[in-house]
PDB file of C-alpha atoms in Angstrom:
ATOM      1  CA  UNK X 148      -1.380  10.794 -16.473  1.00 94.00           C
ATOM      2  CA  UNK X 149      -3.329   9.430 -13.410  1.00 96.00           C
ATOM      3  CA  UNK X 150      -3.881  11.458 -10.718  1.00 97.00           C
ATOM      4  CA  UNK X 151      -5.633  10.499  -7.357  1.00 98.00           C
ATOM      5  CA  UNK X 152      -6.327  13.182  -4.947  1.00 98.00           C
ATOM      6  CA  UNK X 153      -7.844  12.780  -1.707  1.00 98.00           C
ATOM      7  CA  UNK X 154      -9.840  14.582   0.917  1.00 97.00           C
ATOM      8  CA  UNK X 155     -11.769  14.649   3.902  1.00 97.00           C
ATOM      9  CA  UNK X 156      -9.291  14.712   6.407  1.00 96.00           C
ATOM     10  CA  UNK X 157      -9.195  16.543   9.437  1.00 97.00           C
ATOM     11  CA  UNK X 158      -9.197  16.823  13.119  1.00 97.00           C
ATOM     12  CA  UNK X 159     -12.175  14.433  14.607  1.00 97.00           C
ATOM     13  CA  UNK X 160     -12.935  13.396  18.216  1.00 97.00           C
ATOM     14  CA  UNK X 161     -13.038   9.962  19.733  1.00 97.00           C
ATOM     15  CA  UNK X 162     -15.924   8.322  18.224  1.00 97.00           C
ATOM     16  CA  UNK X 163     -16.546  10.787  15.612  1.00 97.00           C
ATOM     17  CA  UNK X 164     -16.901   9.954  12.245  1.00 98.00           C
ATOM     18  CA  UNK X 165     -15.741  11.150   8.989  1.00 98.00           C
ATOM     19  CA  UNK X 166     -16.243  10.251   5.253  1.00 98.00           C
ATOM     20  CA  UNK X 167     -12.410  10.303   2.892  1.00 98.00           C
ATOM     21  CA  UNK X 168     -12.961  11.125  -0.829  1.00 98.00           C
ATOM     22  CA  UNK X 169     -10.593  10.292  -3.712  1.00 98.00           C
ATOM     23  CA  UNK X 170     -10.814  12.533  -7.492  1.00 98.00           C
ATOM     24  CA  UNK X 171      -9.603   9.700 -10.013  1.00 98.00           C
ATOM     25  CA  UNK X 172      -8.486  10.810 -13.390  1.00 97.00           C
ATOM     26  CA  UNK X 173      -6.247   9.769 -16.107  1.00 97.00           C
ATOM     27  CA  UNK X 174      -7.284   6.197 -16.183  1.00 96.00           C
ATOM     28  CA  UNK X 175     -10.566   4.428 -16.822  1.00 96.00           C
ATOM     29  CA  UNK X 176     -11.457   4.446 -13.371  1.00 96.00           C
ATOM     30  CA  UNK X 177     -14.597   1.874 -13.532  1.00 95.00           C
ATOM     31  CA  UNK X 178     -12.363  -1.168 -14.657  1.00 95.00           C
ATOM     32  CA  UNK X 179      -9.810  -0.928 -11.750  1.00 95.00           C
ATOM     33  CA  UNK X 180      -9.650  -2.099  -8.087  1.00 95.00           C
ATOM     34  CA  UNK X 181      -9.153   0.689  -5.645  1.00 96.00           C
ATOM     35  CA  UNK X 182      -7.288   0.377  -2.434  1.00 97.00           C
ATOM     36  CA  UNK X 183      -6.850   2.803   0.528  1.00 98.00           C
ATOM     37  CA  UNK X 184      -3.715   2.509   2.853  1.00 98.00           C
ATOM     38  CA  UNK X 185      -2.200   4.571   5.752  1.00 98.00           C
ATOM     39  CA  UNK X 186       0.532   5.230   7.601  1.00 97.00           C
ATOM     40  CA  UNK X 187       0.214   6.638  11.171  1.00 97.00           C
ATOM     41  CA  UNK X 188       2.702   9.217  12.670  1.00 96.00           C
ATOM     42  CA  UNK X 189       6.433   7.209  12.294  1.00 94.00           C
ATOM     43  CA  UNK X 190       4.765   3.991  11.944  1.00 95.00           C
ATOM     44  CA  UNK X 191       4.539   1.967   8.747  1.00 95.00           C
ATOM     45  CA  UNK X 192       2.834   1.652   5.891  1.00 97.00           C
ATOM     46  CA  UNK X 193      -0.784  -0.237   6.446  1.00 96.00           C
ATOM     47  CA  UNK X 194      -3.216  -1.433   4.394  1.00 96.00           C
ATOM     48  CA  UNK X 195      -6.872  -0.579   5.046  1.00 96.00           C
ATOM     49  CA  UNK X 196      -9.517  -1.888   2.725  1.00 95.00           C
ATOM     50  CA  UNK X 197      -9.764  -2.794  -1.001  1.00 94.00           C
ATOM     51  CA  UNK X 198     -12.968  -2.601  -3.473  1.00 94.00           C
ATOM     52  CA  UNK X 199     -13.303  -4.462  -6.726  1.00 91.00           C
ATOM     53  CA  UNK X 200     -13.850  -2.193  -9.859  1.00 91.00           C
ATOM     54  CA  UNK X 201     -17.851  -2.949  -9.476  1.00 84.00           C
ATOM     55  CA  UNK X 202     -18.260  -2.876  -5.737  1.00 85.00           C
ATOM     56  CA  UNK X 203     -19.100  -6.663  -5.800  1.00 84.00           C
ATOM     57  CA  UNK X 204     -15.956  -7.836  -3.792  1.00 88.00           C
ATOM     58  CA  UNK X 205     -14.774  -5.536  -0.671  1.00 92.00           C
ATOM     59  CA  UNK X 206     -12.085  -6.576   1.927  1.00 91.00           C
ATOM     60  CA  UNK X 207     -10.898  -5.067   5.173  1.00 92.00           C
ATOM     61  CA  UNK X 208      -8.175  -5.407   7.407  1.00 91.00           C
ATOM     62  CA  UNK X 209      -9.546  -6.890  10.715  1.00 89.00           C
ATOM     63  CA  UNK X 210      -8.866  -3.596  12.765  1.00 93.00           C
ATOM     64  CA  UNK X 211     -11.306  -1.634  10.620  1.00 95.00           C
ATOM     65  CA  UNK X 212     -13.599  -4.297   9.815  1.00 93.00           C
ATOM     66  CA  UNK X 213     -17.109  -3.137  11.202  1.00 95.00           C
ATOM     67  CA  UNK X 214     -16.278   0.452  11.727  1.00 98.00           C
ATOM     68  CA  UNK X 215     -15.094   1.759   7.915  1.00 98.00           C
ATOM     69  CA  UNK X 216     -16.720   1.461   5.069  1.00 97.00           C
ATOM     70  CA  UNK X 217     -15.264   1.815   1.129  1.00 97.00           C
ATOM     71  CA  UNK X 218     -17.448   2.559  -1.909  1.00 97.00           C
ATOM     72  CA  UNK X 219     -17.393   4.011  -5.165  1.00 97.00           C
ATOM     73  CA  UNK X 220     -19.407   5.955  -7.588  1.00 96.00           C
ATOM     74  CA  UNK X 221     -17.800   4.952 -11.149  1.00 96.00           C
ATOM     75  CA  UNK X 222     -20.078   7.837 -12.674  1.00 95.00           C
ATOM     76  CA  UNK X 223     -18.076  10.374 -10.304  1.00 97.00           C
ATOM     77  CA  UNK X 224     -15.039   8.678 -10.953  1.00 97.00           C
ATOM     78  CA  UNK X 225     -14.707   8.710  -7.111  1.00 98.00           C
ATOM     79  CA  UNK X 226     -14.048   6.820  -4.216  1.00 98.00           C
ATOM     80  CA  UNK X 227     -14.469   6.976  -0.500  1.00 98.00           C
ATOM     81  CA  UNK X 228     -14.154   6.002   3.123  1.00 98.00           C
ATOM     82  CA  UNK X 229     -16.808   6.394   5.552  1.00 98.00           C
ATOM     83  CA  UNK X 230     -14.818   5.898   8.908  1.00 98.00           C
ATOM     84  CA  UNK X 231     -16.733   5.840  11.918  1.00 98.00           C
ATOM     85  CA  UNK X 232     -16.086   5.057  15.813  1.00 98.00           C
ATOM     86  CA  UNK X 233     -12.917   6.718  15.184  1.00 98.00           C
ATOM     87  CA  UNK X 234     -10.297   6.126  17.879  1.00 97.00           C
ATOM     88  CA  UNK X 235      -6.825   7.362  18.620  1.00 97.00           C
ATOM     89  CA  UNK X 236      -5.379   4.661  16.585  1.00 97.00           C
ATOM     90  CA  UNK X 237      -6.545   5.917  13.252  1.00 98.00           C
ATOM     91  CA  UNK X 238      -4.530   8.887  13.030  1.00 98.00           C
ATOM     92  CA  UNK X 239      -2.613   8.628   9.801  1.00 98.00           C
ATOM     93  CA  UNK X 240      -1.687  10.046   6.429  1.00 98.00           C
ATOM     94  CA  UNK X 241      -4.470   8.008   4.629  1.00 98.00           C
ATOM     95  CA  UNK X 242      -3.546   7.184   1.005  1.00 98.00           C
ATOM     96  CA  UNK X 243      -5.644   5.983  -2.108  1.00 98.00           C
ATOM     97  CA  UNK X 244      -4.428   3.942  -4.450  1.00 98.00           C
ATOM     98  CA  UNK X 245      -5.540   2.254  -8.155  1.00 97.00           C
ATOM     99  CA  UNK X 246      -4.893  -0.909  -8.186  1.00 94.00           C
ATOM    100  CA  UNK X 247      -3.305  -3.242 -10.760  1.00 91.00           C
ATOM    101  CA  UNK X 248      -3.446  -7.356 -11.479  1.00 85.00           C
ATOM    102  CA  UNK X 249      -2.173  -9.749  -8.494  1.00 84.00           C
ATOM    103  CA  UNK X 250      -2.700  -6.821  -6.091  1.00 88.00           C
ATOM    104  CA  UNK X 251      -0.232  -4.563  -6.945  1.00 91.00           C
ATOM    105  CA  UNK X 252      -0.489  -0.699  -6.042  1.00 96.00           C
ATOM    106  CA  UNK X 253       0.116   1.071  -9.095  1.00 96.00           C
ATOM    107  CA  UNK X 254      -0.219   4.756  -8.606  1.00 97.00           C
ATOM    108  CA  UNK X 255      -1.067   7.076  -5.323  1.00 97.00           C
ATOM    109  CA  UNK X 256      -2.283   9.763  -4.447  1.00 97.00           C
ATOM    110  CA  UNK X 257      -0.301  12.481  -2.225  1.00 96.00           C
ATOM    111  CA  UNK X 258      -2.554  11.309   1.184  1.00 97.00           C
ATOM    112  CA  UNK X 259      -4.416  13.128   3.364  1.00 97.00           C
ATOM    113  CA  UNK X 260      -4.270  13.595   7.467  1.00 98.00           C
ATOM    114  CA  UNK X 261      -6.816  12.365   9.717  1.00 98.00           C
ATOM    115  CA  UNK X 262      -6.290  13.549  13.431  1.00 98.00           C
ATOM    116  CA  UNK X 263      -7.991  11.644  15.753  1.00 98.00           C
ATOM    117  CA  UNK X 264      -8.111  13.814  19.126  1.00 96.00           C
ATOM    118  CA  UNK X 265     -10.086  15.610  21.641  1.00 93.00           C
TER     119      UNK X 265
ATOM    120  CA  UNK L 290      -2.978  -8.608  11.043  1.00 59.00           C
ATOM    121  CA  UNK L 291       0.918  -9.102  11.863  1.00 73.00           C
ATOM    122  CA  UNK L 292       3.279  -7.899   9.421  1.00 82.00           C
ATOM    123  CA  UNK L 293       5.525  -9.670   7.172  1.00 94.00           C
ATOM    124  CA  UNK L 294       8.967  -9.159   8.681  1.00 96.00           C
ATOM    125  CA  UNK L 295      11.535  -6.588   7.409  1.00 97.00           C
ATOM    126  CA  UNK L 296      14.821  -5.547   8.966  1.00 97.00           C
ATOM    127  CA  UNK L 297      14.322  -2.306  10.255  1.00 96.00           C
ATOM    128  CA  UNK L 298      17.826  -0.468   9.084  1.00 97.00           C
ATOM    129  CA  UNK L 299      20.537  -0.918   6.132  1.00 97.00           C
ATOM    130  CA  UNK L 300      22.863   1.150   4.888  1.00 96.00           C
ATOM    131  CA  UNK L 301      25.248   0.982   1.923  1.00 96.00           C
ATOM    132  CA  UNK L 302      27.876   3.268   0.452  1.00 96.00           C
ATOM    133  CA  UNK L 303      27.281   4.536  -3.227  1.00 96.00           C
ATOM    134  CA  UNK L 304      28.007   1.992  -5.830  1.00 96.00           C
ATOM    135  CA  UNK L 305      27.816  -0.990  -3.661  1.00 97.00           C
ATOM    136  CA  UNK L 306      24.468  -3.798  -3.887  1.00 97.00           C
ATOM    137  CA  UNK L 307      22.188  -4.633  -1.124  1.00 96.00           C
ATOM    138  CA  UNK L 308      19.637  -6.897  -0.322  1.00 97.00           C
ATOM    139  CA  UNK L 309      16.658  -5.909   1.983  1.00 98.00           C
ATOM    140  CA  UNK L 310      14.575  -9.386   2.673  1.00 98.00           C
ATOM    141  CA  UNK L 311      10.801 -10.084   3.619  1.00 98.00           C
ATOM    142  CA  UNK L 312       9.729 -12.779   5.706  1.00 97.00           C
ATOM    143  CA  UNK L 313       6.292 -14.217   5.662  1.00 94.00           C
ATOM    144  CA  UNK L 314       4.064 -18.070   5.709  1.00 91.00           C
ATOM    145  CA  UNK L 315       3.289 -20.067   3.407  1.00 89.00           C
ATOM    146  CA  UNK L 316      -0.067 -18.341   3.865  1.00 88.00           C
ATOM    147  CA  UNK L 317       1.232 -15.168   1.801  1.00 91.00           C
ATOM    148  CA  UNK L 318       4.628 -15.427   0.188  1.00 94.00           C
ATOM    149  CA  UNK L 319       5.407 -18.893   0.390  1.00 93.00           C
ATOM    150  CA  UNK L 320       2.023 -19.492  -1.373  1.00 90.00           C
ATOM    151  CA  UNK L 321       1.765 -16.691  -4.127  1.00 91.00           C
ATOM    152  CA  UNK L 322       3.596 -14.644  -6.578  1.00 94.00           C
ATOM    153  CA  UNK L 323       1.662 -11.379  -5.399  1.00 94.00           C
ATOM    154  CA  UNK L 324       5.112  -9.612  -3.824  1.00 96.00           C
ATOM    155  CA  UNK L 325       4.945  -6.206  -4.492  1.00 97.00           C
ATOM    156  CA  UNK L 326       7.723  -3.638  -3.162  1.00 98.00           C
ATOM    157  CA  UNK L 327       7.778   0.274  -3.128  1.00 98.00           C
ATOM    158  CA  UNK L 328      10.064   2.936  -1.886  1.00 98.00           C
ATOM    159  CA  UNK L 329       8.860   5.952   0.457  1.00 98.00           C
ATOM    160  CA  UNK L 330      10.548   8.880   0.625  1.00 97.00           C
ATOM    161  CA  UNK L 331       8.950  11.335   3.369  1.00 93.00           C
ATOM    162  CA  UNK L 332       6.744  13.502   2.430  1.00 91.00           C
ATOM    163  CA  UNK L 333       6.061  12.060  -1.062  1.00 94.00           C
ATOM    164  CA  UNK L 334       3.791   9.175  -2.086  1.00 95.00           C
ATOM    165  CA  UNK L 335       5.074   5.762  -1.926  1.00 97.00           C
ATOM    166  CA  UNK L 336       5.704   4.397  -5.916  1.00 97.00           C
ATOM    167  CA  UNK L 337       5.493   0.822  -6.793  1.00 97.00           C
ATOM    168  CA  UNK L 338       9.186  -0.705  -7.671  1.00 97.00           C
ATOM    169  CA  UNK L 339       8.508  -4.443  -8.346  1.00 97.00           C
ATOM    170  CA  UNK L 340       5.134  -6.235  -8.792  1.00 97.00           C
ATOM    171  CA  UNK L 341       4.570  -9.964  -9.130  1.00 96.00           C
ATOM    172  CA  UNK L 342       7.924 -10.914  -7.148  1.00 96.00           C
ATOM    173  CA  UNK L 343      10.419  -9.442 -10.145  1.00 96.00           C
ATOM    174  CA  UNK L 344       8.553  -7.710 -12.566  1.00 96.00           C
ATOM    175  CA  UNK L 345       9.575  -3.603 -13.011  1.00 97.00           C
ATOM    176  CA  UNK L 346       6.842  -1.314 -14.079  1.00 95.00           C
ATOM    177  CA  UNK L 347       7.933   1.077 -16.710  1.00 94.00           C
ATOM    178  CA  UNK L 348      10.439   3.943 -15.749  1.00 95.00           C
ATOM    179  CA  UNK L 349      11.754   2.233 -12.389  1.00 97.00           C
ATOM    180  CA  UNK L 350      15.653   1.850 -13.092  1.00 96.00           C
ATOM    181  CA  UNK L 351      17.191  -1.930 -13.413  1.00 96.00           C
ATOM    182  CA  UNK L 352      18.951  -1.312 -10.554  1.00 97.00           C
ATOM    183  CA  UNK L 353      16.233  -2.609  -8.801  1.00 98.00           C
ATOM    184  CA  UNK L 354      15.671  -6.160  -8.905  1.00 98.00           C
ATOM    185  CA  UNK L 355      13.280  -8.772  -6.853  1.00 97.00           C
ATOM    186  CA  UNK L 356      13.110 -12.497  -6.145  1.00 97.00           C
ATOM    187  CA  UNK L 357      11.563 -15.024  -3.493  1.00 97.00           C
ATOM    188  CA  UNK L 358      12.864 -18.193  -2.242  1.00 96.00           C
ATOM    189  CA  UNK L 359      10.460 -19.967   0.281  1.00 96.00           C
ATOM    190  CA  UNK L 360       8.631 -17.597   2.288  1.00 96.00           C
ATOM    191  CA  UNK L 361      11.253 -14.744   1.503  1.00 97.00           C
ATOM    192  CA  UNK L 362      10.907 -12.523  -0.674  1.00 98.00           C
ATOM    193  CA  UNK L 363      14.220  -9.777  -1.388  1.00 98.00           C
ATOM    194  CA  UNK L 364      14.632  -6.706  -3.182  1.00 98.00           C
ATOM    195  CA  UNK L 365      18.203  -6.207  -4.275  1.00 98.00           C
ATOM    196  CA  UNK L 366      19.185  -2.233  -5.205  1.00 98.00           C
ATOM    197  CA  UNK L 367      22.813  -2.414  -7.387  1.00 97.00           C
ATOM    198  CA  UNK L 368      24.934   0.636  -7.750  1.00 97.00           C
ATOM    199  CA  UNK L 369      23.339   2.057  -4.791  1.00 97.00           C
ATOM    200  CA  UNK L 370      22.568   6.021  -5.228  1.00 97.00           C
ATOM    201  CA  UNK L 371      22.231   8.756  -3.041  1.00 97.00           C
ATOM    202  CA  UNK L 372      18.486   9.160  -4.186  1.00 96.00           C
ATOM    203  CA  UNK L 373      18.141   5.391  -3.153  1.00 97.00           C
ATOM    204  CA  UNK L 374      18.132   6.754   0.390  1.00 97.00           C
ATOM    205  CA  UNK L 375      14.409   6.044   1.325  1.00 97.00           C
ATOM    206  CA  UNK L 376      11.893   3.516   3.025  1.00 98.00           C
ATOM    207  CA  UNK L 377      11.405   0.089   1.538  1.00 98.00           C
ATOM    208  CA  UNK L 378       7.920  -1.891   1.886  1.00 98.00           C
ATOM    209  CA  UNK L 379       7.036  -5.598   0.872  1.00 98.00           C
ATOM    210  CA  UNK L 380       3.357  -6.601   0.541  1.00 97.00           C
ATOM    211  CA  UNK L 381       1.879  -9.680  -0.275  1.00 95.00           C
ATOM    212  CA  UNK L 382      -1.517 -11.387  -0.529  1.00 92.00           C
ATOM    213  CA  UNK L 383      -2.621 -13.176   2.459  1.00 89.00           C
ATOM    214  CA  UNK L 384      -5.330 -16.482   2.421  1.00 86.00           C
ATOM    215  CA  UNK L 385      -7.446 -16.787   5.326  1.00 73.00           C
ATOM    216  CA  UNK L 386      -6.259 -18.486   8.204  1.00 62.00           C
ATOM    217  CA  UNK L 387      -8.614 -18.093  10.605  1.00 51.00           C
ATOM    218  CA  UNK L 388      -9.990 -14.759  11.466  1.00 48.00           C
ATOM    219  CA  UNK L 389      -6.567 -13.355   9.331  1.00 47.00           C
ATOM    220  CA  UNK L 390      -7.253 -12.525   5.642  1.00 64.00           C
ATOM    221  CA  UNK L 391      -6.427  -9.944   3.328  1.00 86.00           C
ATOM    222  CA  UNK L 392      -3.300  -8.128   2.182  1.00 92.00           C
ATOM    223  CA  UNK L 393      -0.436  -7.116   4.322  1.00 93.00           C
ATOM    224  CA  UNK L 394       3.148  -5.024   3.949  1.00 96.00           C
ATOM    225  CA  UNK L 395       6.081  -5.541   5.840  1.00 96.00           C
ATOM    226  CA  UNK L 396       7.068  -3.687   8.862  1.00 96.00           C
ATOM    227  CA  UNK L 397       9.044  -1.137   6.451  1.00 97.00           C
ATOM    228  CA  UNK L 398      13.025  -0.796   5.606  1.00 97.00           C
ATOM    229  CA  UNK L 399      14.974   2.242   6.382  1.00 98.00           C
ATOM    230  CA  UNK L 400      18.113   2.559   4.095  1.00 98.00           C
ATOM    231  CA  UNK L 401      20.838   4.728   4.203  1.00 97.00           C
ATOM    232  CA  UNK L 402      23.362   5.639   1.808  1.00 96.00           C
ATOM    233  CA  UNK L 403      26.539   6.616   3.931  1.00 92.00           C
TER     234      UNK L 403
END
């Protein structure tokens, strides 16, 4: 079955940085999109940046754009976020997610925290 | 990016149908089929309930039914359930308009089962 589990999370100061990680198994990882998305403490859900299954197409929303970067390494079957000028606002539960066809979000993993706080 | 627009609260009693609805442009929903819904329960990952407006992926019970009229999109839950007590997200594809581009989820649906 396919299991994504993340980590990387933590406690980081203003401005700090801080690099997410994501195990993929169960699926062929290397022909799939990959999303992540968070959700900050009683807020909704939010999306944060997608990558296409060979890197070639990556999208952002606009709040990240500049300051987060996604990647992959299809021989690791792995996929990150490097998140830097971190600010108060980017606390959240940050969740990765295979995509499917028309942008769907197909399976996720269980999230991990990122505390953004001096 | 704002979000596509959600009521914040329902609530149903068991057995009865509801509709939760999700307003966007004709930049995102009035434009595409890409309407995807999932249901949150706290603590627990979000699971995918409808893709591609009214499609079900495997295992997600037929009480759970989408459509889209306009620039709404709705997710209708029949024979409501206790377990149906959770948070309810739309998300949609977005075409750039301006400096806006990308994909986007609704504000998020609380519903209770009284």
């Amino acid at each position: 079955q396919v299991q994504l589990v993340e980590s990387g999370g933590g406690v980081v100061q203003p401005g700090g940085s801080l690099r997410l990680s994501c195990a993929a198994s169960g699926f062929i990882f290397k022909t799939y999109g990959l999303h992540w998305v968070r959700q900050a403490p009683g807020k909704g859900l939010e999306w944060v940046a997608f990558i296409g299954h060979d890197e070639n197409y990556r999208n952002y929303t606009n709040s990240v754009k500049g300051r987060f970067t996604i990647s992959r390494d299809n021989s690791m079957n792995t996929l990150y976020l490097q998140m830097n000028r971190l600010g108060p606002d980017d606390t959240a539960v940050y969740y990765c997610v295979k995509g499917r066809a028309a942008w769907g979000l197909e399976y996720w993993g269980q999230g991990t925290l990122v505390t953004v706080s001096s | 990016q704002s979000a596509l627009t959600q009521p914040a609260s329902v609530s149903g009693s068991p057995g009865q149908s509801l509709t939760i609805s999700c307003t966007g442009t004709n930049s995102d929903i009035g434009d595409y089929n890409f309407v995807s819904w999932y249901q949150h329960h706290p603590g627990k990952a979000p699971k995918l309930i409808i893709y591609e407006v009214n499609y079900r992926p495997s295992g997600v019970s037929n009480r759970f039914s989408g459509s889209k009229s306009g620039n709404t999109a709705s997710l209708t839950i029949s024979g409501l359930q206790a377990e149906d007590e959770a948070s309810y997200y739309c998300f949609s594809y977005r075409s750039a308009t301006g400096l806006v581009s990308g994909l986007v989820f609704g504000g998020g649906t609380k519903l209770t089962v009284l």
